[in-house]
Amino acid sequence: MRFLLPLLCLLLFASISTAAENGSALEAKPAPKALPKAGVVLTFDDRNMNQWVKQIPLFQKYNAQVTFFVDHFQTLTPQQIDALKQLKAAGHAIGCHGARHRKAVDYVRAHGMERYLKDEIDPAVKRMTDAGFPPTCFAYPSSSRNAEIDQALLKTFRHLRGGTGLTAGQRMRDLKSIYVPVDQIADRGCLIGTGIDYAGTEKRPDYLVEIKDALDHAQQRGEIVIFYAHNISDKGPGHHLQPRVLEAILAHAQQIGLATLTYDDLP
Ligand SMILES: [Zn+2]
């Protein structure tokens, strides 16, 4: 009996230690991939997962991974959650786009930062984490943001996404804010993308040429360029990028050796 108690203690300690090690091994995130010389970050917003999921084979064809920013996570059906699981399993990243898709600047002005975080961010992060999608990144609905909100959100997320557009006659290669040198990406909390919905259609006939030129520009200068769109389909519903245009973009990136990166890949 004199020897039994210390032995039991030792066994108990050993089993707790092993459990703790297993636990931390499960929680440990894979180390981010070494960054390529240049890249493109393609992102898609809102709740178009039933259309997005149909494009998994297209992304696979070009070994491309992208990021999907989802809002109203608390309202998703089991089928929509399953679509997100399939996208994640295919290597894509799932980011946060707000609990209720509120415009950040207006909400903070009306209710204050604390309420914004409590109403729009915290419940979305919790719901996503509980469902197996802990988000590393956030995209501002309607690209509504400012430096103060960036600072508050960067305590929760590694990177954010804002947006900008072309002015009349401006070339996409001259839209400086959408390009970040690879070696500066870790220090750039909020990345700025530009919208590419309707590229290569009647609404934006020149855009596909502009996007390819922007990819060339990023590749030549060792930069990461950021884009956003919404649905991926021929006719919507809602803002959308056609699959044939997405394929042309992915094919061009592959042809010039430009890597696709998800937000989760970024340090
Ligand atoms: Zn949105």
Short mmCIF file of C-alpha atoms and ligand atoms in Angstrom, two decimals:
data_model
loop_
_atom_site.label_atom_id
_atom_site.label_comp_id
_atom_site.label_asym_id
_atom_site.label_seq_id
_atom_site.Cartn_x
_atom_site.Cartn_y
_atom_site.Cartn_z
CA MET A 1 0.00 0.00 0.00
CA ARG A 2 2.92 2.33 0.78
CA PHE A 3 4.08 2.03 -2.81
CA LEU A 4 0.65 1.98 -4.42
CA LEU A 5 -0.28 5.62 -3.82
CA PRO A 6 2.86 7.15 -5.39
CA LEU A 7 2.45 4.70 -8.28
CA LEU A 8 -1.17 5.74 -8.79
CA CYS A 9 -0.14 9.41 -8.69
CA LEU A 10 2.55 8.75 -11.27
CA LEU A 11 0.11 6.93 -13.57
CA LEU A 12 -2.46 9.70 -13.18
CA PHE A 13 0.15 12.38 -13.96
CA ALA A 14 1.35 10.46 -17.00
CA SER A 15 -2.17 10.12 -18.40
CA ILE A 16 -2.94 13.83 -17.82
CA SER A 17 0.32 14.82 -19.55
CA THR A 18 -0.45 12.62 -22.53
CA ALA A 19 -3.98 14.04 -22.78
CA ALA A 20 -2.61 17.59 -22.66
CA GLU A 21 -0.10 16.82 -25.40
CA ASN A 22 -2.76 15.25 -27.59
CA GLY A 23 -5.03 18.24 -26.99
CA SER A 24 -2.41 20.77 -28.03
CA ALA A 25 -1.48 18.67 -31.06
CA LEU A 26 -5.11 18.71 -32.18
CA GLU A 27 -5.44 22.46 -31.71
CA ALA A 28 -2.12 23.37 -33.30
CA LYS A 29 -2.66 25.01 -36.66
CA PRO A 30 -0.46 23.92 -39.54
CA ALA A 31 2.43 26.32 -40.09
CA PRO A 32 1.62 28.74 -42.93
CA LYS A 33 3.09 27.68 -46.26
CA ALA A 34 6.22 29.50 -47.33
CA LEU A 35 4.98 32.38 -49.46
CA PRO A 36 5.59 32.29 -53.21
CA LYS A 37 7.33 35.12 -55.07
CA ALA A 38 3.98 36.66 -56.03
CA GLY A 39 0.33 35.71 -55.83
CA VAL A 40 -3.34 36.44 -56.26
CA VAL A 41 -5.93 36.33 -53.49
CA LEU A 42 -9.40 35.64 -54.92
CA THR A 43 -12.34 36.12 -52.55
CA PHE A 44 -16.10 35.55 -52.84
CA ASP A 45 -18.69 37.01 -50.48
CA ASP A 46 -22.07 36.39 -48.85
CA ARG A 47 -24.02 33.12 -48.86
CA ASN A 48 -23.64 31.71 -52.35
CA MET A 49 -22.20 28.42 -51.09
CA ASN A 50 -24.69 26.29 -53.05
CA GLN A 51 -23.25 27.78 -56.27
CA TRP A 52 -19.64 28.02 -55.03
CA VAL A 53 -19.53 24.33 -54.19
CA LYS A 54 -20.23 23.43 -57.83
CA GLN A 55 -16.93 25.05 -58.82
CA ILE A 56 -14.71 22.76 -56.72
CA PRO A 57 -13.68 20.78 -59.83
CA LEU A 58 -12.79 23.99 -61.68
CA PHE A 59 -10.59 25.19 -58.82
CA GLN A 60 -9.03 21.72 -58.63
CA LYS A 61 -8.26 21.75 -62.35
CA TYR A 62 -5.97 24.75 -61.76
CA ASN A 63 -4.81 23.73 -58.28
CA ALA A 64 -6.28 27.02 -57.05
CA GLN A 65 -7.48 27.88 -53.56
CA VAL A 66 -9.62 30.88 -52.69
CA THR A 67 -11.43 32.46 -49.73
CA PHE A 68 -15.18 32.59 -49.11
CA PHE A 69 -16.48 35.28 -46.74
CA VAL A 70 -19.79 34.25 -45.18
CA ASP A 71 -22.35 36.45 -43.38
CA HIS A 72 -25.43 35.44 -41.33
CA PHE A 73 -23.73 32.17 -40.35
CA GLN A 74 -26.44 31.64 -37.70
CA THR A 75 -29.11 31.30 -40.42
CA LEU A 76 -27.36 28.70 -42.60
CA THR A 77 -29.14 25.44 -43.36
CA PRO A 78 -27.42 22.06 -42.80
CA GLN A 79 -27.08 21.83 -46.58
CA GLN A 80 -25.27 25.20 -46.72
CA ILE A 81 -22.98 24.16 -43.84
CA ASP A 82 -22.23 20.95 -45.73
CA ALA A 83 -21.30 22.97 -48.84
CA LEU A 84 -18.86 24.99 -46.72
CA LYS A 85 -17.40 21.76 -45.33
CA GLN A 86 -16.80 20.54 -48.87
CA LEU A 87 -15.14 23.82 -49.82
CA LYS A 88 -12.93 23.71 -46.75
CA ALA A 89 -11.99 20.07 -47.40
CA ALA A 90 -10.96 21.12 -50.92
CA GLY A 91 -8.43 23.54 -49.41
CA HIS A 92 -10.39 26.78 -49.54
CA ALA A 93 -10.61 29.21 -46.62
CA ILE A 94 -13.83 30.32 -44.93
CA GLY A 95 -13.77 33.83 -43.50
CA CYS A 96 -16.19 36.00 -41.52
CA HIS A 97 -18.41 38.62 -43.19
CA GLY A 98 -20.40 39.71 -40.12
CA ALA A 99 -23.33 38.31 -38.15
CA ARG A 100 -25.85 40.55 -39.91
CA HIS A 101 -23.87 42.10 -42.77
CA ARG A 102 -23.90 45.53 -41.13
CA LYS A 103 -21.90 48.45 -42.50
CA ALA A 104 -19.18 48.88 -39.89
CA VAL A 105 -18.72 52.65 -40.04
CA ASP A 106 -22.45 53.42 -39.74
CA TYR A 107 -22.96 50.90 -36.95
CA VAL A 108 -20.00 52.14 -34.90
CA ARG A 109 -21.11 55.75 -35.39
CA ALA A 110 -24.66 54.94 -34.24
CA HIS A 111 -23.96 52.47 -31.41
CA GLY A 112 -20.25 52.61 -30.53
CA MET A 113 -17.39 50.16 -31.03
CA GLU A 114 -18.27 47.93 -28.09
CA ARG A 115 -21.79 47.29 -29.36
CA TYR A 116 -20.48 46.71 -32.89
CA LEU A 117 -18.10 44.01 -31.67
CA LYS A 118 -20.76 42.51 -29.40
CA ASP A 119 -23.53 42.49 -32.04
CA GLU A 120 -21.75 41.94 -35.32
CA ILE A 121 -18.39 40.26 -34.68
CA ASP A 122 -18.37 38.15 -31.49
CA PRO A 123 -21.52 36.10 -32.25
CA ALA A 124 -20.37 35.45 -35.83
CA VAL A 125 -16.93 34.26 -34.69
CA LYS A 126 -18.46 32.06 -32.01
CA ARG A 127 -20.99 30.49 -34.37
CA MET A 128 -18.33 29.83 -37.01
CA THR A 129 -15.89 28.39 -34.47
CA ASP A 130 -18.58 26.11 -33.00
CA ALA A 131 -19.39 24.84 -36.50
CA GLY A 132 -15.73 24.00 -37.19
CA PHE A 133 -14.75 27.13 -39.15
CA PRO A 134 -12.71 29.32 -36.79
CA PRO A 135 -12.09 32.41 -38.95
CA THR A 136 -8.66 34.04 -39.35
CA CYS A 137 -10.04 36.85 -41.50
CA PHE A 138 -12.93 39.27 -41.96
CA ALA A 139 -14.30 41.10 -45.01
CA TYR A 140 -16.12 44.38 -44.40
CA PRO A 141 -19.68 44.40 -45.80
CA SER A 142 -19.91 47.13 -48.47
CA SER A 143 -16.18 47.76 -47.80
CA SER A 144 -17.28 50.15 -45.03
CA ARG A 145 -14.24 50.59 -42.74
CA ASN A 146 -11.81 52.98 -41.09
CA ALA A 147 -8.47 52.70 -39.27
CA GLU A 148 -10.07 52.65 -35.82
CA ILE A 149 -12.29 49.67 -36.68
CA ASP A 150 -9.35 47.91 -38.37
CA GLN A 151 -7.40 48.23 -35.16
CA ALA A 152 -10.25 46.80 -33.07
CA LEU A 153 -10.85 43.87 -35.44
CA LEU A 154 -7.17 42.97 -35.80
CA LYS A 155 -7.30 41.79 -32.17
CA THR A 156 -9.56 38.97 -33.43
CA PHE A 157 -8.51 38.49 -37.06
CA ARG A 158 -5.09 38.21 -38.74
CA HIS A 159 -6.21 40.05 -41.86
CA LEU A 160 -9.19 42.09 -43.02
CA ARG A 161 -10.49 42.98 -46.46
CA GLY A 162 -11.66 46.39 -47.61
CA GLY A 163 -12.37 47.43 -51.17
CA THR A 164 -11.84 50.05 -53.82
CA GLY A 165 -12.94 50.67 -57.39
CA LEU A 166 -11.52 52.04 -60.60
CA THR A 167 -12.21 55.62 -61.55
CA ALA A 168 -13.22 56.27 -65.16
CA GLY A 169 -10.38 55.53 -67.52
CA GLN A 170 -8.08 54.22 -64.79
CA ARG A 171 -6.08 51.06 -65.50
CA MET A 172 -6.30 48.25 -62.96
CA ARG A 173 -2.50 48.06 -62.87
CA ASP A 174 -2.50 51.65 -61.57
CA LEU A 175 -4.87 50.88 -58.68
CA LYS A 176 -2.00 50.88 -56.19
CA SER A 177 -3.93 49.89 -53.06
CA ILE A 178 -4.79 46.38 -54.36
CA TYR A 179 -1.13 45.31 -54.59
CA VAL A 180 1.03 44.40 -51.58
CA PRO A 181 4.69 43.38 -51.86
CA VAL A 182 4.98 39.77 -50.65
CA ASP A 183 7.48 40.69 -47.93
CA GLN A 184 5.05 43.29 -46.50
CA ILE A 185 1.92 41.13 -46.35
CA ALA A 186 2.40 40.07 -42.71
CA ASP A 187 2.45 43.71 -41.61
CA ARG A 188 -0.58 44.75 -43.66
CA GLY A 189 -3.62 43.98 -41.49
CA CYS A 190 -6.25 45.24 -43.89
CA LEU A 191 -5.87 44.24 -47.53
CA ILE A 192 -7.76 46.17 -50.19
CA GLY A 193 -9.42 44.31 -53.03
CA THR A 194 -11.26 45.44 -56.11
CA GLY A 195 -14.53 43.97 -57.36
CA ILE A 196 -14.51 41.74 -60.45
CA ASP A 197 -18.18 40.71 -60.71
CA TYR A 198 -19.45 40.87 -64.31
CA ALA A 199 -15.91 40.85 -65.73
CA GLY A 200 -15.92 39.89 -69.40
CA THR A 201 -19.67 40.50 -69.82
CA GLU A 202 -21.55 43.41 -71.39
CA LYS A 203 -21.42 45.29 -68.09
CA ARG A 204 -17.62 45.20 -67.89
CA PRO A 205 -16.35 44.08 -71.30
CA ASP A 206 -12.76 45.25 -70.73
CA TYR A 207 -12.36 43.81 -67.25
CA LEU A 208 -11.00 40.38 -68.12
CA VAL A 209 -8.14 41.96 -70.05
CA GLU A 210 -7.55 44.33 -67.13
CA ILE A 211 -7.52 41.48 -64.60
CA LYS A 212 -5.01 39.47 -66.65
CA ASP A 213 -2.85 42.56 -66.93
CA ALA A 214 -3.12 43.07 -63.17
CA LEU A 215 -1.96 39.45 -62.62
CA ASP A 216 1.03 40.08 -64.92
CA HIS A 217 1.79 43.26 -62.99
CA ALA A 218 1.75 41.47 -59.62
CA GLN A 219 3.92 38.66 -60.97
CA GLN A 220 6.50 41.05 -62.44
CA ARG A 221 6.75 43.11 -59.25
CA GLY A 222 6.68 40.36 -56.60
CA GLU A 223 3.32 41.45 -55.23
CA ILE A 224 0.07 39.93 -54.03
CA VAL A 225 -3.08 41.30 -55.70
CA ILE A 226 -6.50 41.03 -54.09
CA PHE A 227 -9.89 40.65 -55.83
CA TYR A 228 -13.45 40.07 -54.69
CA ALA A 229 -16.65 38.84 -56.30
CA HIS A 230 -19.89 37.29 -55.03
CA ASN A 231 -21.75 34.46 -56.73
CA ILE A 232 -20.06 32.22 -59.32
CA SER A 233 -22.69 31.50 -61.96
CA ASP A 234 -23.75 32.44 -65.48
CA LYS A 235 -26.67 34.69 -64.55
CA GLY A 236 -26.77 35.20 -60.78
CA PRO A 237 -28.80 35.48 -58.64
CA GLY A 238 -27.12 38.66 -57.50
CA HIS A 239 -23.68 39.99 -58.35
CA HIS A 240 -21.68 37.22 -59.96
CA LEU A 241 -18.62 36.14 -61.88
CA GLN A 242 -19.23 33.73 -64.73
CA PRO A 243 -17.47 30.34 -64.44
CA ARG A 244 -15.90 30.77 -67.92
CA VAL A 245 -14.38 34.10 -66.79
CA LEU A 246 -13.17 32.58 -63.52
CA GLU A 247 -11.58 29.81 -65.57
CA ALA A 248 -9.85 32.35 -67.84
CA ILE A 249 -8.44 34.09 -64.73
CA LEU A 250 -7.24 30.82 -63.17
CA ALA A 251 -5.75 29.66 -66.47
CA HIS A 252 -3.86 32.92 -66.90
CA ALA A 253 -2.50 32.78 -63.34
CA GLN A 254 -1.31 29.22 -63.94
CA GLN A 255 0.20 30.13 -67.30
CA ILE A 256 2.35 32.93 -65.83
CA GLY A 257 3.20 30.88 -62.72
CA LEU A 258 1.29 33.13 -60.32
CA ALA A 259 0.21 31.31 -57.16
CA THR A 260 -3.31 31.52 -55.75
CA LEU A 261 -3.35 32.16 -52.01
CA THR A 262 -6.13 32.01 -49.43
CA TYR A 263 -6.33 34.38 -46.48
CA ASP A 264 -5.40 31.41 -44.25
CA ASP A 265 -2.11 31.08 -46.18
CA LEU A 266 -1.09 34.64 -45.30
CA PRO A 267 1.22 35.14 -42.31
ZN ZN B 1 -21.38 41.15 -48.58
#
